[in-house]
């Protein structure tokens, strides 16, 4: 896999600058050998009746995690766009806990990148959701 | 396909009662022979840099559309949950226009329901996103 | 959408020439405004215990249908490859009948094409399977 | 996760008995803590022009691997059926090598089971394909 070109600080700064509406929802926990671990700070606005976290919030965590895993390798200049997502919702998250998404890049090609992510309640082993995401990478000079 | 058991008014009331956080984002345009047409009232909070509508917002429109198409057949008592989603993001939406999602139910079984949806900018022919959604239906007496 | 550049005869010839192992399994029923209708000639080798058609056979029908819908627009020179597939298996097919897959192209971009397909038993209304397929298109001169 | 109720020998016997058409294509390499590793014995009939392994063959490997991972936990009596599949094709496999699919169960519920699988050429690190599969489990007494 390509070397990392952005560290956690650079990724967090990018997130805050480019996605100010949602940056506060997320925190980078750790850069890993093949990806990233991110936290969704679960708040009232992410919940649905019964206390479950909404599908769009889980989607957002999956998307931002794989996206930052990708940017850590290709840098902030590239405007990658999500072209497809497949999400399985497996279990209701634990009440009152943040969600932790562990993403890994499976492919980083010239034009397409693919990664997947497992989402769990913080401190729990059971998987709440699984997602795979594809990004189109614009031509690079 | 099973007969319809909720009309547009009943579905809108259900949405407002059960999902008060997001009900104002959506409007039911039309019930169709095999599904429903819904509108996402695109507002600042749905946008991303460059004016595109965020992935989670498109996901939310797809999910609510197929979900209400399902409830129109099984009624509001059933607590159906989304078990999986597959979304393709095809084009950037037109700036300043609402999004229209046309959903159809493809299967309504005893335990699983599946539908798909095409999302377009209002008044445009090009498809902005395509999604298919699966729901688990709890056992009914 | 781009004009059609291959007709049914040209597509059938392409299929026979490039995919001789499987060409006899499939027949082109009809070119449609936005896609193609194809038949899987169901034979013993496509069946599983209980008489259902195997998942790989349904996958193959979906793939070939969207692929030929794409080639009908970009021509036989382009070497497009399947990059992702999402398939929902909805019902057991009718015993002893061929399967009919109706595919439509939803996007034909410079680098990616996306289509979906509904598969039914011949003469039946119920959908046996739904699939969406993405293809990467090599750079064209 | 539930304890294992079938070992490799029992799974291989089940495969040979229930899926005689394809059993010879596959071999069980190893039962793992949360799944199974399986081999596709790549032969001429799995290939496409250019020497790549066909999409349906990769689909079949993914399906059989997650399916046997599931049966190893619920036993051979249950007639589980594939309800959905999402597959990403990432790279062309290495010529002349078998394919190895490592599957893990992510959820084993009363009614639904979900697993995913990474497929690689034997001895290679790069991922050829990624898939996630969902199965409906019939009611158990």
PDB file of N, CA and C in Angstrom, chain A residues 34 104-106, chain D residues 37-40 42 58 61 91-94 97-103 117-130:
ATOM      1  N   UNK A  34      -3.391  -0.359   7.990  1.00  0.00           N
ATOM      2  CA  UNK A  34      -4.114  -0.339   6.714  1.00  0.00           C
ATOM      3  C   UNK A  34      -5.361   0.546   6.750  1.00  0.00           C
ATOM      4  N   UNK A 104     -10.574  -0.107   6.980  1.00  0.00           N
ATOM      5  CA  UNK A 104      -9.319  -0.507   6.335  1.00  0.00           C
ATOM      6  C   UNK A 104      -9.480  -0.308   4.827  1.00  0.00           C
ATOM      7  N   UNK A 105      -8.419   0.117   4.193  1.00  0.00           N
ATOM      8  CA  UNK A 105      -8.392   0.231   2.733  1.00  0.00           C
ATOM      9  C   UNK A 105      -8.069  -1.124   2.140  1.00  0.00           C
ATOM     10  N   UNK A 106      -8.894  -1.581   1.215  1.00  0.00           N
ATOM     11  CA  UNK A 106      -8.649  -2.870   0.565  1.00  0.00           C
ATOM     12  C   UNK A 106      -8.043  -2.696  -0.817  1.00  0.00           C
TER      13      UNK A 106
ATOM     14  N   UNK D  37     -11.821 -20.867   6.152  1.00  0.00           N
ATOM     15  CA  UNK D  37     -11.012 -20.527   4.981  1.00  0.00           C
ATOM     16  C   UNK D  37     -11.252 -21.608   3.933  1.00  0.00           C
ATOM     17  N   UNK D  38     -11.622 -21.180   2.731  1.00  0.00           N
ATOM     18  CA  UNK D  38     -11.907 -22.152   1.676  1.00  0.00           C
ATOM     19  C   UNK D  38     -11.108 -21.857   0.412  1.00  0.00           C
ATOM     20  N   UNK D  39     -10.895 -22.912  -0.354  1.00  0.00           N
ATOM     21  CA  UNK D  39     -10.133 -22.819  -1.597  1.00  0.00           C
ATOM     22  C   UNK D  39     -11.049 -23.070  -2.786  1.00  0.00           C
ATOM     23  N   UNK D  40     -10.900 -22.249  -3.804  1.00  0.00           N
ATOM     24  CA  UNK D  40     -11.485 -22.563  -5.103  1.00  0.00           C
ATOM     25  C   UNK D  40     -10.376 -23.141  -5.961  1.00  0.00           C
ATOM     26  N   UNK D  42      -9.061 -23.494  -9.021  1.00  0.00           N
ATOM     27  CA  UNK D  42      -9.326 -22.796 -10.278  1.00  0.00           C
ATOM     28  C   UNK D  42      -9.021 -23.703 -11.464  1.00  0.00           C
ATOM     29  N   UNK D  58     -16.192 -16.249  -8.550  1.00  0.00           N
ATOM     30  CA  UNK D  58     -15.835 -15.551  -7.314  1.00  0.00           C
ATOM     31  C   UNK D  58     -17.053 -15.463  -6.391  1.00  0.00           C
ATOM     32  N   UNK D  61     -17.529 -18.817  -4.684  1.00  0.00           N
ATOM     33  CA  UNK D  61     -16.591 -19.043  -3.580  1.00  0.00           C
ATOM     34  C   UNK D  61     -17.025 -18.261  -2.336  1.00  0.00           C
ATOM     35  N   UNK D  91      -9.163  -6.708  -7.954  1.00  0.00           N
ATOM     36  CA  UNK D  91      -7.966  -6.923  -8.773  1.00  0.00           C
ATOM     37  C   UNK D  91      -8.121  -8.230  -9.534  1.00  0.00           C
ATOM     38  N   UNK D  92      -7.402  -8.314 -10.615  1.00  0.00           N
ATOM     39  CA  UNK D  92      -7.305  -9.571 -11.349  1.00  0.00           C
ATOM     40  C   UNK D  92      -6.495 -10.558 -10.515  1.00  0.00           C
ATOM     41  N   UNK D  93      -6.935 -11.790 -10.406  1.00  0.00           N
ATOM     42  CA  UNK D  93      -6.154 -12.782  -9.655  1.00  0.00           C
ATOM     43  C   UNK D  93      -4.843 -13.114 -10.377  1.00  0.00           C
ATOM     44  N   UNK D  94      -3.921 -13.682  -9.653  1.00  0.00           N
ATOM     45  CA  UNK D  94      -2.670 -14.171 -10.246  1.00  0.00           C
ATOM     46  C   UNK D  94      -2.981 -15.369 -11.147  1.00  0.00           C
ATOM     47  N   UNK D  97      -3.122 -19.719 -10.242  1.00  0.00           N
ATOM     48  CA  UNK D  97      -3.167 -20.013  -8.814  1.00  0.00           C
ATOM     49  C   UNK D  97      -4.603 -20.205  -8.359  1.00  0.00           C
ATOM     50  N   UNK D  98      -4.765 -21.043  -7.355  1.00  0.00           N
ATOM     51  CA  UNK D  98      -6.073 -21.179  -6.729  1.00  0.00           C
ATOM     52  C   UNK D  98      -6.445 -19.882  -6.006  1.00  0.00           C
ATOM     53  N   UNK D  99      -7.708 -19.771  -5.679  1.00  0.00           N
ATOM     54  CA  UNK D  99      -8.177 -18.639  -4.884  1.00  0.00           C
ATOM     55  C   UNK D  99      -8.534 -19.102  -3.481  1.00  0.00           C
ATOM     56  N   UNK D 100      -8.205 -18.269  -2.503  1.00  0.00           N
ATOM     57  CA  UNK D 100      -8.438 -18.589  -1.105  1.00  0.00           C
ATOM     58  C   UNK D 100      -9.397 -17.554  -0.528  1.00  0.00           C
ATOM     59  N   UNK D 101     -10.512 -18.024   0.005  1.00  0.00           N
ATOM     60  CA  UNK D 101     -11.497 -17.104   0.590  1.00  0.00           C
ATOM     61  C   UNK D 101     -11.553 -17.287   2.093  1.00  0.00           C
ATOM     62  N   UNK D 102     -11.327 -16.188   2.812  1.00  0.00           N
ATOM     63  CA  UNK D 102     -11.380 -16.227   4.282  1.00  0.00           C
ATOM     64  C   UNK D 102     -12.667 -15.543   4.725  1.00  0.00           C
ATOM     65  N   UNK D 103     -13.590 -16.348   5.254  1.00  0.00           N
ATOM     66  CA  UNK D 103     -14.909 -15.838   5.636  1.00  0.00           C
ATOM     67  C   UNK D 103     -15.033 -15.757   7.144  1.00  0.00           C
ATOM     68  N   UNK D 117     -16.231 -11.905   3.495  1.00  0.00           N
ATOM     69  CA  UNK D 117     -15.154 -12.754   3.016  1.00  0.00           C
ATOM     70  C   UNK D 117     -14.176 -11.916   2.190  1.00  0.00           C
ATOM     71  N   UNK D 118     -12.896 -12.204   2.378  1.00  0.00           N
ATOM     72  CA  UNK D 118     -11.857 -11.632   1.517  1.00  0.00           C
ATOM     73  C   UNK D 118     -11.268 -12.758   0.683  1.00  0.00           C
ATOM     74  N   UNK D 119     -11.155 -12.520  -0.609  1.00  0.00           N
ATOM     75  CA  UNK D 119     -10.620 -13.533  -1.526  1.00  0.00           C
ATOM     76  C   UNK D 119      -9.273 -13.055  -2.065  1.00  0.00           C
ATOM     77  N   UNK D 120      -8.282 -13.945  -1.978  1.00  0.00           N
ATOM     78  CA  UNK D 120      -6.937 -13.633  -2.478  1.00  0.00           C
ATOM     79  C   UNK D 120      -6.440 -14.792  -3.330  1.00  0.00           C
ATOM     80  N   UNK D 121      -5.484 -14.504  -4.213  1.00  0.00           N
ATOM     81  CA  UNK D 121      -4.763 -15.585  -4.881  1.00  0.00           C
ATOM     82  C   UNK D 121      -3.891 -16.276  -3.847  1.00  0.00           C
ATOM     83  N   UNK D 122      -3.772 -17.584  -3.975  1.00  0.00           N
ATOM     84  CA  UNK D 122      -2.995 -18.323  -2.980  1.00  0.00           C
ATOM     85  C   UNK D 122      -1.586 -17.751  -2.855  1.00  0.00           C
ATOM     86  N   UNK D 123      -1.185 -17.479  -1.646  1.00  0.00           N
ATOM     87  CA  UNK D 123       0.160 -16.990  -1.398  1.00  0.00           C
ATOM     88  C   UNK D 123       0.351 -15.501  -1.605  1.00  0.00           C
ATOM     89  N   UNK D 124      -0.700 -14.795  -2.003  1.00  0.00           N
ATOM     90  CA  UNK D 124      -0.576 -13.354  -2.266  1.00  0.00           C
ATOM     91  C   UNK D 124      -1.310 -12.567  -1.188  1.00  0.00           C
ATOM     92  N   UNK D 125      -0.850 -11.342  -0.951  1.00  0.00           N
ATOM     93  CA  UNK D 125      -1.465 -10.504   0.083  1.00  0.00           C
ATOM     94  C   UNK D 125      -2.600  -9.649  -0.460  1.00  0.00           C
ATOM     95  N   UNK D 126      -2.532  -9.301  -1.736  1.00  0.00           N
ATOM     96  CA  UNK D 126      -3.522  -8.373  -2.298  1.00  0.00           C
ATOM     97  C   UNK D 126      -4.893  -9.038  -2.368  1.00  0.00           C
ATOM     98  N   UNK D 127      -5.919  -8.274  -2.063  1.00  0.00           N
ATOM     99  CA  UNK D 127      -7.286  -8.792  -2.063  1.00  0.00           C
ATOM    100  C   UNK D 127      -7.851  -8.740  -3.477  1.00  0.00           C
ATOM    101  N   UNK D 128      -8.321  -9.867  -3.975  1.00  0.00           N
ATOM    102  CA  UNK D 128      -8.908  -9.955  -5.312  1.00  0.00           C
ATOM    103  C   UNK D 128     -10.371  -9.529  -5.290  1.00  0.00           C
ATOM    104  N   UNK D 129     -11.083  -9.939  -4.264  1.00  0.00           N
ATOM    105  CA  UNK D 129     -12.497  -9.573  -4.154  1.00  0.00           C
ATOM    106  C   UNK D 129     -12.918  -9.584  -2.691  1.00  0.00           C
ATOM    107  N   UNK D 130     -13.905  -8.761  -2.412  1.00  0.00           N
ATOM    108  CA  UNK D 130     -14.502  -8.675  -1.086  1.00  0.00           C
ATOM    109  C   UNK D 130     -15.984  -8.899  -1.243  1.00  0.00           C
TER     110      UNK D 130
END
